C-alpha positions as a LaTeX table, in Angstrom:
\begin{tabular}{lrrr}
\hline
Residue & $x$ (\AA) & $y$ (\AA) & $z$ (\AA) \\
\hline
Unk1 & $-4.44$ & 6.69 & 8.47 \\
Unk2 & $-1.58$ & 4.35 & 7.72 \\
Unk3 & $-1.66$ & 2.48 & 4.46 \\
Unk4 & $-1.82$ & $-1.28$ & 4.35 \\
Unk5 & 1.89 & $-1.72$ & 4.53 \\
Unk6 & 3.71 & $-0.02$ & 7.38 \\
Unk7 & 5.55 & 2.42 & 5.18 \\
Unk8 & 9.34 & 4.18 & 5.98 \\
Unk9 & 10.85 & 7.56 & 5.63 \\
Unk10 & 10.06 & 11.15 & 6.46 \\
Unk11 & 10.69 & 13.92 & 3.92 \\
Unk12 & 13.64 & 16.24 & 4.32 \\
Unk13 & 12.08 & 19.16 & 2.45 \\
Unk14 & 8.78 & 19.99 & 4.08 \\
Unk15 & 6.86 & 22.95 & 2.74 \\
Unk16 & 5.69 & 25.47 & 5.30 \\
Unk17 & 4.30 & 27.87 & 2.74 \\
Unk18 & 7.46 & 29.94 & 2.48 \\
Unk19 & 10.35 & 27.54 & 2.64 \\
Unk20 & 11.51 & 24.35 & 4.29 \\
Unk21 & 12.07 & 23.01 & 7.76 \\
Unk22 & 15.65 & 23.26 & 8.86 \\
Unk23 & 17.54 & 19.97 & 8.80 \\
Unk24 & 20.39 & 19.57 & 11.28 \\
Unk25 & 23.48 & 17.78 & 10.01 \\
Unk26 & 25.48 & 15.71 & 12.46 \\
Unk27 & 28.44 & 14.09 & 10.79 \\
Unk28 & 26.99 & 12.23 & 7.82 \\
Unk29 & 23.55 & 11.89 & 9.39 \\
Unk30 & 20.73 & 14.37 & 8.99 \\
Unk31 & 17.93 & 14.92 & 11.47 \\
Unk32 & 14.72 & 16.84 & 11.00 \\
Unk33 & 13.53 & 19.44 & 13.47 \\
Unk34 & 11.80 & 16.76 & 15.56 \\
Unk35 & 15.14 & 15.12 & 16.23 \\
Unk36 & 14.23 & 12.03 & 14.23 \\
Unk37 & 16.80 & 10.79 & 11.76 \\
Unk38 & 15.63 & 11.80 & 8.31 \\
Unk39 & 16.29 & 8.90 & 5.97 \\
Unk40 & 15.30 & 10.75 & 2.84 \\
Unk41 & 18.02 & 13.32 & 3.32 \\
Unk42 & 20.53 & 10.65 & 4.27 \\
Unk43 & 20.02 & 8.79 & 1.00 \\
Unk44 & 20.70 & 11.83 & $-1.20$ \\
Unk45 & 23.23 & 11.11 & $-3.91$ \\
Unk46 & 26.42 & 13.04 & $-3.42$ \\
Unk47 & 26.29 & 15.52 & $-6.29$ \\
Unk48 & 28.85 & 18.04 & $-5.19$ \\
Unk49 & 26.36 & 20.67 & $-4.09$ \\
Unk50 & 23.35 & 22.02 & $-5.91$ \\
Unk51 & 20.00 & 23.26 & $-4.73$ \\
Unk52 & 18.00 & 20.92 & $-2.52$ \\
Unk53 & 14.78 & 19.82 & $-4.23$ \\
Unk54 & 11.49 & 18.50 & $-2.82$ \\
Unk55 & 11.34 & 14.88 & $-1.96$ \\
Unk56 & 10.08 & 10.77 & 0.26 \\
Unk57 & 2.73 & $-6.12$ & 4.41 \\
Unk58 & 1.70 & $-6.93$ & 1.07 \\
Unk59 & 1.12 & $-7.57$ & $-2.80$ \\
Unk60 & 0.47 & $-5.61$ & $-1.27$ \\
Unk61 & $-6.25$ & $-4.68$ & $-2.90$ \\
Unk62 & $-12.30$ & $-4.75$ & $-5.19$ \\
Unk63 & $-13.93$ & $-7.84$ & $-5.08$ \\
Unk64 & $-13.63$ & $-8.80$ & $-8.72$ \\
Unk65 & $-12.25$ & $-12.08$ & $-9.92$ \\
Unk66 & $-12.29$ & $-14.24$ & $-13.00$ \\
Unk67 & $-12.42$ & $-12.97$ & $-16.53$ \\
Unk68 & $-15.45$ & $-10.74$ & $-16.01$ \\
Unk69 & $-16.25$ & $-7.83$ & $-13.75$ \\
Unk70 & $-18.09$ & $-8.64$ & $-10.53$ \\
Unk71 & $-19.12$ & $-5.56$ & $-8.63$ \\
Unk72 & $-20.53$ & $-7.27$ & $-5.58$ \\
Unk73 & $-20.81$ & $-4.15$ & $-3.46$ \\
Unk74 & $-22.62$ & $-1.77$ & $-5.79$ \\
Unk75 & $-23.33$ & $-1.21$ & $-9.45$ \\
Unk76 & $-20.89$ & 0.42 & $-11.85$ \\
Unk77 & $-23.14$ & 3.46 & $-12.34$ \\
Unk78 & $-24.48$ & 5.33 & $-9.32$ \\
Unk79 & $-26.72$ & 8.35 & $-8.89$ \\
Unk80 & $-25.64$ & 11.48 & $-7.06$ \\
Unk81 & $-27.99$ & 13.21 & $-4.58$ \\
Unk82 & $-28.80$ & 15.65 & $-7.39$ \\
Unk83 & $-29.97$ & 12.79 & $-9.59$ \\
Unk84 & $-26.94$ & 12.85 & $-11.88$ \\
Unk85 & $-25.51$ & 9.53 & $-13.05$ \\
Unk86 & $-21.81$ & 9.00 & $-12.43$ \\
Unk87 & $-19.28$ & 6.18 & $-12.57$ \\
Unk88 & $-18.76$ & 4.30 & $-9.29$ \\
Unk89 & $-15.37$ & 4.08 & $-7.63$ \\
Unk90 & $-15.15$ & 0.37 & $-8.41$ \\
Unk91 & $-15.66$ & 1.01 & $-12.12$ \\
Unk92 & $-13.01$ & 3.74 & $-12.09$ \\
Unk93 & $-10.54$ & 1.44 & $-10.38$ \\
Unk94 & $-11.39$ & $-1.45$ & $-12.67$ \\
Unk95 & $-10.51$ & 0.69 & $-15.67$ \\
Unk96 & $-7.07$ & 1.23 & $-14.13$ \\
Unk97 & $-6.78$ & $-2.53$ & $-13.62$ \\
Unk98 & $-7.50$ & $-3.17$ & $-17.30$ \\
Unk99 & $-4.78$ & $-0.74$ & $-18.35$ \\
Unk100 & $-2.24$ & $-2.31$ & $-16.02$ \\
Unk101 & $-3.09$ & $-5.84$ & $-17.14$ \\
Unk102 & $-2.81$ & $-4.90$ & $-20.81$ \\
Unk103 & 0.62 & $-3.45$ & $-20.17$ \\
Unk104 & 2.13 & $-6.66$ & $-18.83$ \\
Unk105 & 0.27 & $-9.53$ & $-20.50$ \\
Unk106 & 3.02 & $-10.46$ & $-22.92$ \\
Unk107 & 5.94 & $-9.91$ & $-20.56$ \\
Unk108 & 4.46 & $-11.92$ & $-17.67$ \\
Unk109 & 3.43 & $-14.91$ & $-19.76$ \\
Unk110 & 6.77 & $-15.54$ & $-21.48$ \\
Unk111 & 8.60 & $-17.55$ & $-18.78$ \\
Unk112 & 8.57 & $-18.03$ & $-15.04$ \\
Unk113 & 11.71 & $-15.93$ & $-14.93$ \\
Unk114 & 10.66 & $-12.55$ & $-16.23$ \\
Unk115 & 12.80 & $-11.30$ & $-19.08$ \\
Unk116 & 14.39 & $-8.56$ & $-17.04$ \\
Unk117 & 16.50 & $-5.98$ & $-18.79$ \\
Unk118 & 20.11 & $-6.22$ & $-17.65$ \\
Unk119 & 22.14 & $-3.43$ & $-16.14$ \\
Unk120 & 23.94 & $-1.22$ & $-18.63$ \\
Unk121 & 27.52 & $-1.01$ & $-17.34$ \\
Unk122 & 28.03 & 2.75 & $-17.11$ \\
Unk123 & 31.36 & 3.46 & $-15.37$ \\
Unk124 & 30.91 & 4.68 & $-11.82$ \\
Unk125 & 27.20 & 3.85 & $-11.52$ \\
Unk126 & 26.95 & 0.12 & $-10.79$ \\
Unk127 & 28.49 & 0.38 & $-7.33$ \\
Unk128 & 26.13 & 3.21 & $-6.43$ \\
Unk129 & 23.12 & 1.29 & $-7.72$ \\
Unk130 & 24.10 & $-1.77$ & $-5.72$ \\
Unk131 & 24.41 & 0.42 & $-2.64$ \\
Unk132 & 20.97 & 1.88 & $-3.35$ \\
Unk133 & 19.33 & $-1.54$ & $-3.43$ \\
Unk134 & 21.24 & $-2.56$ & $-0.31$ \\
Unk135 & 19.80 & 0.44 & 1.50 \\
Unk136 & 16.28 & $-0.47$ & 0.34 \\
Unk137 & 16.91 & $-3.97$ & 1.63 \\
Unk138 & 17.92 & $-2.63$ & 5.04 \\
Unk139 & 14.82 & $-0.45$ & 5.29 \\
Unk140 & 12.53 & $-3.34$ & 4.34 \\
Unk141 & 14.27 & $-5.68$ & 6.79 \\
Unk142 & 13.91 & $-3.17$ & 9.61 \\
Unk143 & 10.29 & $-2.15$ & 9.09 \\
Unk144 & 8.69 & $-5.24$ & 7.49 \\
Unk145 & 10.59 & $-8.20$ & 8.89 \\
Unk146 & 8.14 & $-10.96$ & 7.94 \\
Unk147 & 7.62 & $-9.66$ & 4.44 \\
Unk148 & 11.36 & $-9.21$ & 4.01 \\
Unk149 & 11.99 & $-12.85$ & 4.87 \\
Unk150 & 9.45 & $-13.84$ & 2.26 \\
Unk151 & 11.15 & $-11.77$ & $-0.42$ \\
Unk152 & 14.32 & $-13.77$ & 0.09 \\
Unk153 & 12.60 & $-16.64$ & $-1.73$ \\
Unk154 & 12.29 & $-14.51$ & $-4.86$ \\
Unk155 & 14.87 & $-14.22$ & $-7.60$ \\
Unk156 & 17.48 & $-11.51$ & $-6.90$ \\
Unk157 & 16.08 & $-9.12$ & $-9.50$ \\
Unk158 & 12.52 & $-9.48$ & $-8.22$ \\
Unk159 & 13.31 & $-9.01$ & $-4.57$ \\
Unk160 & 15.41 & $-5.91$ & $-5.24$ \\
Unk161 & 12.54 & $-4.43$ & $-7.24$ \\
Unk162 & 10.03 & $-5.16$ & $-4.47$ \\
Unk163 & 12.33 & $-3.52$ & $-1.92$ \\
Unk164 & 12.56 & $-0.39$ & $-4.07$ \\
Unk165 & 8.78 & $-0.15$ & $-4.44$ \\
Unk166 & 8.25 & $-0.79$ & $-0.71$ \\
Unk167 & 10.56 & 2.07 & 0.22 \\
Unk168 & 8.92 & 4.53 & $-2.17$ \\
Unk169 & 5.47 & 3.66 & $-0.79$ \\
Unk170 & 6.61 & 4.05 & 2.77 \\
Unk171 & 8.23 & 7.38 & 2.06 \\
Unk172 & 5.03 & 8.56 & 0.39 \\
Unk173 & 2.87 & 7.55 & 3.34 \\
Unk174 & 5.22 & 9.27 & 5.78 \\
Unk175 & 4.52 & 12.56 & 4.05 \\
Unk176 & 1.07 & 12.71 & 5.67 \\
Unk177 & 1.54 & 10.25 & 8.54 \\
Unk178 & 5.09 & 10.98 & 9.65 \\
Unk179 & 6.59 & 13.41 & 12.18 \\
Unk180 & 6.48 & 16.31 & 9.70 \\
Unk181 & 2.92 & 15.63 & 8.53 \\
Unk182 & 1.58 & 18.90 & 9.95 \\
Unk183 & 3.82 & 20.82 & 7.56 \\
Unk184 & 2.75 & 18.98 & 4.40 \\
Unk185 & 0.66 & 20.96 & 1.93 \\
Unk186 & $-0.96$ & 20.07 & $-1.41$ \\
Unk187 & 1.88 & 21.94 & $-3.10$ \\
Unk188 & 4.38 & 19.68 & $-1.34$ \\
Unk189 & 2.59 & 16.61 & $-2.70$ \\
Unk190 & 2.62 & 18.20 & $-6.15$ \\
Unk191 & 6.40 & 18.49 & $-5.89$ \\
Unk192 & 6.61 & 14.87 & $-4.75$ \\
Unk193 & 4.60 & 13.84 & $-7.81$ \\
Unk194 & 6.92 & 15.87 & $-10.02$ \\
Unk195 & 9.82 & 14.00 & $-8.50$ \\
Unk196 & 8.05 & 10.73 & $-9.31$ \\
Unk197 & 7.86 & 11.81 & $-12.94$ \\
Unk198 & 11.62 & 12.35 & $-12.86$ \\
Unk199 & 12.13 & 8.85 & $-11.44$ \\
Unk200 & 10.18 & 7.29 & $-14.30$ \\
Unk201 & 12.10 & 9.46 & $-16.76$ \\
Unk202 & 15.43 & 8.15 & $-15.47$ \\
Unk203 & 16.34 & 11.25 & $-13.46$ \\
Unk204 & 16.50 & 10.08 & $-9.81$ \\
Unk205 & 17.12 & 12.64 & $-7.10$ \\
Unk206 & 18.64 & 10.45 & $-4.40$ \\
Unk207 & 19.87 & 6.95 & $-3.79$ \\
Unk208 & 16.46 & 5.46 & $-3.00$ \\
Unk209 & 14.99 & 7.12 & $-6.08$ \\
Unk210 & 17.78 & 5.56 & $-8.12$ \\
Unk211 & 16.74 & 2.07 & $-7.06$ \\
Unk212 & 13.14 & 2.68 & $-8.10$ \\
Unk213 & 14.20 & 4.32 & $-11.37$ \\
Unk214 & 16.27 & 1.25 & $-12.20$ \\
Unk215 & 13.35 & $-1.03$ & $-11.27$ \\
Unk216 & 10.82 & 0.67 & $-13.53$ \\
Unk217 & 13.29 & 0.58 & $-16.40$ \\
Unk218 & 13.50 & $-3.21$ & $-16.12$ \\
Unk219 & 9.95 & $-4.26$ & $-15.30$ \\
Unk220 & 6.64 & $-3.34$ & $-17.00$ \\
Unk221 & 5.60 & $-1.10$ & $-14.12$ \\
Unk222 & 3.24 & 1.76 & $-14.96$ \\
Unk223 & 3.33 & 5.15 & $-13.27$ \\
Unk224 & $-0.45$ & 5.47 & $-12.75$ \\
Unk225 & $-0.72$ & 3.47 & $-9.47$ \\
Unk226 & 2.12 & 5.59 & $-8.05$ \\
Unk227 & 0.27 & 8.77 & $-9.00$ \\
Unk228 & $-2.90$ & 7.36 & $-7.48$ \\
Unk229 & $-1.16$ & 6.67 & $-4.18$ \\
Unk230 & $-0.11$ & 10.31 & $-4.01$ \\
Unk231 & $-3.75$ & 11.22 & $-4.71$ \\
Unk232 & $-4.65$ & 9.17 & $-1.64$ \\
Unk233 & $-2.29$ & 11.33 & 0.41 \\
Unk234 & $-4.08$ & 14.40 & $-0.95$ \\
Unk235 & $-7.37$ & 12.91 & 0.22 \\
Unk236 & $-5.95$ & 12.58 & 3.72 \\
Unk237 & $-5.15$ & 16.29 & 3.72 \\
Unk238 & $-8.64$ & 17.43 & 2.73 \\
Unk239 & $-11.02$ & 14.68 & 3.87 \\
Unk240 & $-11.78$ & 13.17 & 7.28 \\
Unk241 & $-15.22$ & 11.65 & 6.59 \\
Unk242 & $-16.56$ & 9.24 & 3.96 \\
Unk243 & $-20.24$ & 9.41 & 3.08 \\
Unk244 & $-20.55$ & 5.82 & 1.89 \\
Unk245 & $-18.54$ & 2.75 & 1.01 \\
Unk246 & $-18.09$ & 3.91 & $-2.57$ \\
Unk247 & $-16.04$ & 6.87 & $-1.31$ \\
Unk248 & $-14.18$ & 4.69 & 1.18 \\
Unk249 & $-13.42$ & 2.09 & $-1.49$ \\
Unk250 & $-11.73$ & 4.72 & $-3.64$ \\
Unk251 & $-9.64$ & 5.88 & $-0.69$ \\
Unk252 & $-8.61$ & 2.29 & 0.07 \\
Unk253 & $-7.61$ & 1.80 & $-3.56$ \\
Unk254 & $-5.52$ & 4.97 & $-3.56$ \\
Unk255 & $-3.55$ & 4.23 & $-0.40$ \\
Unk256 & $-3.34$ & 0.41 & $-0.52$ \\
Unk257 & $-4.85$ & $-1.21$ & $-3.59$ \\
Unk258 & $-2.31$ & 0.66 & $-5.69$ \\
Unk259 & 0.47 & $-1.35$ & $-4.08$ \\
Unk260 & $-0.97$ & $-4.53$ & $-5.56$ \\
Unk261 & $-0.99$ & $-3.01$ & $-9.04$ \\
Unk262 & 2.61 & $-1.87$ & $-8.60$ \\
Unk263 & 3.72 & $-5.30$ & $-7.43$ \\
Unk264 & 2.13 & $-7.79$ & $-9.85$ \\
Unk265 & 4.62 & $-7.07$ & $-12.65$ \\
Unk266 & 7.42 & $-7.80$ & $-10.19$ \\
Unk267 & 5.85 & $-10.85$ & $-8.53$ \\
Unk268 & 5.10 & $-12.47$ & $-11.88$ \\
Unk269 & 2.29 & $-14.80$ & $-12.92$ \\
Unk270 & 2.94 & $-18.55$ & $-12.94$ \\
Unk271 & 3.48 & $-19.71$ & $-16.55$ \\
Unk272 & 1.14 & $-22.65$ & $-15.96$ \\
Unk273 & $-1.68$ & $-20.37$ & $-14.76$ \\
Unk274 & $-4.83$ & $-20.39$ & $-16.88$ \\
Unk275 & $-6.26$ & $-17.33$ & $-15.13$ \\
Unk276 & $-6.62$ & $-14.06$ & $-16.97$ \\
Unk277 & $-4.10$ & $-11.34$ & $-16.21$ \\
Unk278 & $-7.01$ & $-9.12$ & $-15.20$ \\
Unk279 & $-8.17$ & $-11.60$ & $-12.57$ \\
Unk280 & $-4.70$ & $-11.76$ & $-11.01$ \\
Unk281 & $-4.59$ & $-7.97$ & $-10.83$ \\
Unk282 & $-8.05$ & $-7.98$ & $-9.27$ \\
Unk283 & $-6.90$ & $-10.40$ & $-6.58$ \\
Unk284 & $-3.93$ & $-8.14$ & $-5.82$ \\
Unk285 & $-6.28$ & $-5.19$ & $-5.66$ \\
Unk286 & $-8.60$ & $-7.10$ & $-3.30$ \\
Unk287 & $-5.75$ & $-7.79$ & $-0.88$ \\
Unk288 & $-4.84$ & $-4.12$ & $-0.69$ \\
Unk289 & $-8.47$ & $-3.18$ & $-0.08$ \\
Unk290 & $-8.81$ & $-5.90$ & 2.58 \\
Unk291 & $-5.63$ & $-4.80$ & 4.35 \\
Unk292 & $-6.72$ & $-1.18$ & 4.42 \\
Unk293 & $-10.21$ & $-2.00$ & 5.68 \\
Unk294 & $-8.52$ & $-4.01$ & 8.42 \\
Unk295 & $-6.29$ & $-1.04$ & 9.29 \\
Unk296 & $-9.38$ & 1.14 & 9.52 \\
Unk297 & $-11.26$ & $-1.26$ & 11.80 \\
Unk298 & $-8.21$ & $-1.79$ & 14.01 \\
Unk299 & $-7.48$ & 1.95 & 14.36 \\
Unk300 & $-10.97$ & 3.39 & 14.98 \\
Unk301 & $-10.03$ & 4.79 & 18.39 \\
Unk302 & $-6.65$ & 6.11 & 17.28 \\
Unk303 & $-8.18$ & 7.85 & 14.27 \\
Unk304 & $-11.01$ & 9.29 & 16.35 \\
Unk305 & $-8.48$ & 10.95 & 18.64 \\
Unk306 & $-7.17$ & 12.69 & 15.50 \\
Unk307 & $-10.68$ & 13.80 & 14.57 \\
Unk308 & $-10.98$ & 11.26 & 11.74 \\
Unk309 & $-13.68$ & 8.68 & 11.04 \\
Unk310 & $-12.84$ & 6.24 & 8.23 \\
Unk311 & $-16.21$ & 4.50 & 8.35 \\
Unk312 & $-19.14$ & 4.90 & 5.92 \\
Unk313 & $-21.36$ & 7.61 & 7.37 \\
Unk314 & $-24.53$ & 6.19 & 5.81 \\
Unk315 & $-23.91$ & 2.76 & 7.34 \\
Unk316 & $-23.23$ & 4.30 & 10.74 \\
Unk317 & $-26.57$ & 6.12 & 10.52 \\
Unk318 & $-28.38$ & 2.94 & 9.46 \\
Unk319 & $-26.97$ & 1.23 & 12.57 \\
Unk320 & $-28.21$ & 4.06 & 14.79 \\
Unk321 & $-24.70$ & 5.36 & 15.38 \\
Unk322 & $-22.93$ & 8.68 & 14.85 \\
Unk323 & $-19.50$ & 10.26 & 15.13 \\
Unk324 & $-20.35$ & 11.20 & 18.71 \\
Unk325 & $-20.64$ & 7.51 & 19.63 \\
Unk326 & $-17.21$ & 6.88 & 18.16 \\
Unk327 & $-15.61$ & 9.84 & 19.91 \\
Unk328 & $-17.18$ & 8.67 & 23.18 \\
Unk329 & $-15.72$ & 5.21 & 22.62 \\
Unk330 & $-18.82$ & 3.33 & 23.69 \\
Unk331 & $-18.94$ & $-0.40$ & 22.93 \\
Unk332 & $-22.68$ & $-1.04$ & 22.69 \\
Unk333 & $-24.78$ & $-3.75$ & 21.07 \\
Unk334 & $-25.35$ & $-1.39$ & 18.14 \\
Unk335 & $-21.60$ & $-1.01$ & 17.75 \\
Unk336 & $-21.01$ & $-4.76$ & 17.89 \\
Unk337 & $-23.60$ & $-5.39$ & 15.18 \\
Unk338 & $-22.11$ & $-2.64$ & 13.04 \\
Unk339 & $-18.57$ & $-4.00$ & 13.48 \\
Unk340 & $-19.63$ & $-7.55$ & 12.62 \\
Unk341 & $-20.86$ & $-6.31$ & 9.24 \\
Unk342 & $-17.67$ & $-4.32$ & 8.62 \\
Unk343 & $-15.50$ & $-7.31$ & 9.48 \\
Unk344 & $-17.60$ & $-9.56$ & 7.25 \\
Unk345 & $-16.97$ & $-7.22$ & 4.32 \\
Unk346 & $-13.22$ & $-7.15$ & 4.93 \\
Unk347 & $-13.11$ & $-10.96$ & 5.07 \\
Unk348 & $-14.85$ & $-11.18$ & 1.70 \\
Unk349 & $-12.07$ & $-9.12$ & 0.17 \\
Unk350 & $-9.47$ & $-11.38$ & 1.81 \\
Unk351 & $-11.27$ & $-14.42$ & 0.37 \\
Unk352 & $-11.22$ & $-12.90$ & $-3.12$ \\
Unk353 & $-7.54$ & $-12.10$ & $-2.76$ \\
Unk354 & $-6.59$ & $-15.61$ & $-1.63$ \\
Unk355 & $-8.09$ & $-17.09$ & $-4.79$ \\
Unk356 & $-5.54$ & $-15.25$ & $-6.89$ \\
Unk357 & $-2.38$ & $-15.93$ & $-4.90$ \\
Unk358 & $-1.85$ & $-19.39$ & $-6.44$ \\
Unk359 & $-1.68$ & $-17.72$ & $-9.86$ \\
Unk360 & 1.52 & $-15.90$ & $-8.90$ \\
Unk361 & 4.94 & $-17.29$ & $-9.71$ \\
Unk362 & 5.93 & $-19.95$ & $-7.18$ \\
Unk363 & 8.68 & $-17.87$ & $-5.57$ \\
Unk364 & 6.31 & $-14.95$ & $-4.92$ \\
Unk365 & 3.46 & $-16.77$ & $-3.19$ \\
Unk366 & 4.83 & $-17.17$ & 0.33 \\
Unk367 & 5.33 & $-13.48$ & 1.28 \\
Unk368 & 1.92 & $-12.64$ & $-0.16$ \\
Unk369 & 0.15 & $-15.44$ & 1.68 \\
Unk370 & 1.97 & $-14.62$ & 4.91 \\
Unk371 & 0.80 & $-11.01$ & 4.63 \\
Unk372 & $-2.75$ & $-12.14$ & 3.90 \\
Unk373 & $-3.00$ & $-14.63$ & 6.75 \\
Unk374 & $-1.46$ & $-12.31$ & 9.34 \\
Unk375 & $-3.58$ & $-9.31$ & 8.41 \\
Unk376 & $-6.76$ & $-11.39$ & 8.31 \\
Unk377 & $-6.05$ & $-12.56$ & 11.85 \\
Unk378 & $-6.24$ & $-8.95$ & 13.07 \\
Unk379 & $-9.98$ & $-9.20$ & 12.42 \\
Unk380 & $-10.09$ & $-12.23$ & 14.73 \\
Unk381 & $-8.34$ & $-10.19$ & 17.42 \\
Unk382 & $-10.88$ & $-7.36$ & 17.11 \\
Unk383 & $-13.60$ & $-9.94$ & 17.77 \\
Unk384 & $-11.61$ & $-11.35$ & 20.68 \\
Unk385 & $-11.51$ & $-7.84$ & 22.17 \\
Unk386 & $-15.32$ & $-7.78$ & 22.10 \\
Unk387 & $-15.18$ & $-5.18$ & 19.30 \\
Unk388 & $-13.48$ & $-2.65$ & 21.55 \\
Unk389 & $-11.28$ & $-0.95$ & 18.98 \\
Unk390 & $-11.52$ & 2.34 & 20.87 \\
Unk391 & $-9.09$ & 1.62 & 23.69 \\
Unk392 & $-7.70$ & $-1.82$ & 22.75 \\
Unk393 & $-5.42$ & $-2.27$ & 19.78 \\
Unk394 & $-5.87$ & $-5.61$ & 18.04 \\
Unk395 & $-2.61$ & $-7.28$ & 17.09 \\
Unk396 & $-1.34$ & $-10.74$ & 16.22 \\
Unk397 & 1.00 & $-12.11$ & 18.87 \\
Unk398 & 4.44 & $-13.39$ & 17.97 \\
Unk399 & 3.51 & $-17.07$ & 18.63 \\
Unk400 & 0.53 & $-16.74$ & 16.30 \\
Unk401 & 2.75 & $-15.13$ & 13.67 \\
Unk402 & 5.21 & $-18.01$ & 13.93 \\
Unk403 & 2.36 & $-20.48$ & 13.46 \\
Unk404 & 1.08 & $-18.60$ & 10.42 \\
Unk405 & 4.38 & $-18.63$ & 8.53 \\
Unk406 & 4.63 & $-22.39$ & 7.92 \\
Unk407 & 0.91 & $-22.46$ & 7.07 \\
Unk408 & 1.49 & $-19.75$ & 4.48 \\
Unk409 & 4.49 & $-21.62$ & 3.14 \\
Unk410 & 2.51 & $-24.86$ & 2.79 \\
Unk411 & $-0.26$ & $-23.01$ & 0.96 \\
Unk412 & 2.30 & $-21.41$ & $-1.35$ \\
Unk413 & 3.36 & $-24.86$ & $-2.58$ \\
Unk414 & $-0.11$ & $-25.52$ & $-4.02$ \\
Unk415 & 0.16 & $-25.13$ & $-7.81$ \\
Unk416 & $-2.12$ & $-22.99$ & $-9.92$ \\
Unk417 & $-5.36$ & $-24.82$ & $-10.67$ \\
Unk418 & $-7.68$ & $-22.08$ & $-11.96$ \\
Unk419 & $-8.91$ & $-22.47$ & $-15.51$ \\
\hline
\end{tabular}
């Protein structure tokens, strides 16, 4: 299941239990065994040899806004089938939100231009770092064209940081969704997480890592959302069904809501905003959740062909449906009613997200709004296809995308008004 952003690069070291897939070198380019160019390997810093180590649109989302917690879907404490009381997924995620918000409150409120730490001129490194960010820019421009155009409105430091985060997220997603996904094991993800720790400790492995390492040294970005995204990849390895929305919500947070938490410190909060930092983070979280729910609803047929059902099992049963109906791809009245409710939920998350966009710094609003408007329109296309998401893929046409961009830009000019 792809995460909310269409993430980039396949790993060059893929565990097969005993070693790694063979990479074929052709000139300065490296290809994996599938014949696909392996960008991770290609970005490795030239270190003069050494053992090869494991490696890698939207604000990228739940429905809590304002200064207090609003768990509109379910309560914070839920009971297990055995009668035990446990914390709900939304409460767990909200606790992460509070930690992230506390980390950046002072830095984000100082000025519209975040007080970014400047580069330390170490001989021989600045050219390499510039090249690293240039490569991140190229990847973002190739795989997320609309979002990339939006980032060009940001300050140079902010857009470089967003590119670096985008590339890391895409590389992470490709571990379980890319051409080498069948070779990925939990141990491989553990090594990827260890490499993440090195990035945050200032020990990047390759060029793309170097860009992210530089970013997290300048901005108040916490490692926890990055760890949580990797946990989402682990879920994809071991889980193909979700009993209820509480389980699905946690998955959506791991693979998409985390991107919002990573990005807020980079996007910045408008200095004139009266909203709490927590509410801005919650809006970012809501957009990630909304995007991922939209992915799930769009890709029902595609996921079913892979033996996966990313829909709440209890809600399917309540609608008189089962996995067999999904695998059969039958568009019935029961299915239409079920889909209408799922789409309604996703739209509520989009609505919550939109409330927080005006609290971002002015230069960051357009790419976020463009992402929101375009992804929300996928839900319209599912409806236009008569809820046939088994054999028809809902997508927003290029003319509709072109119409959405100026609308998003106009909305981005609206100043913060929340008190």
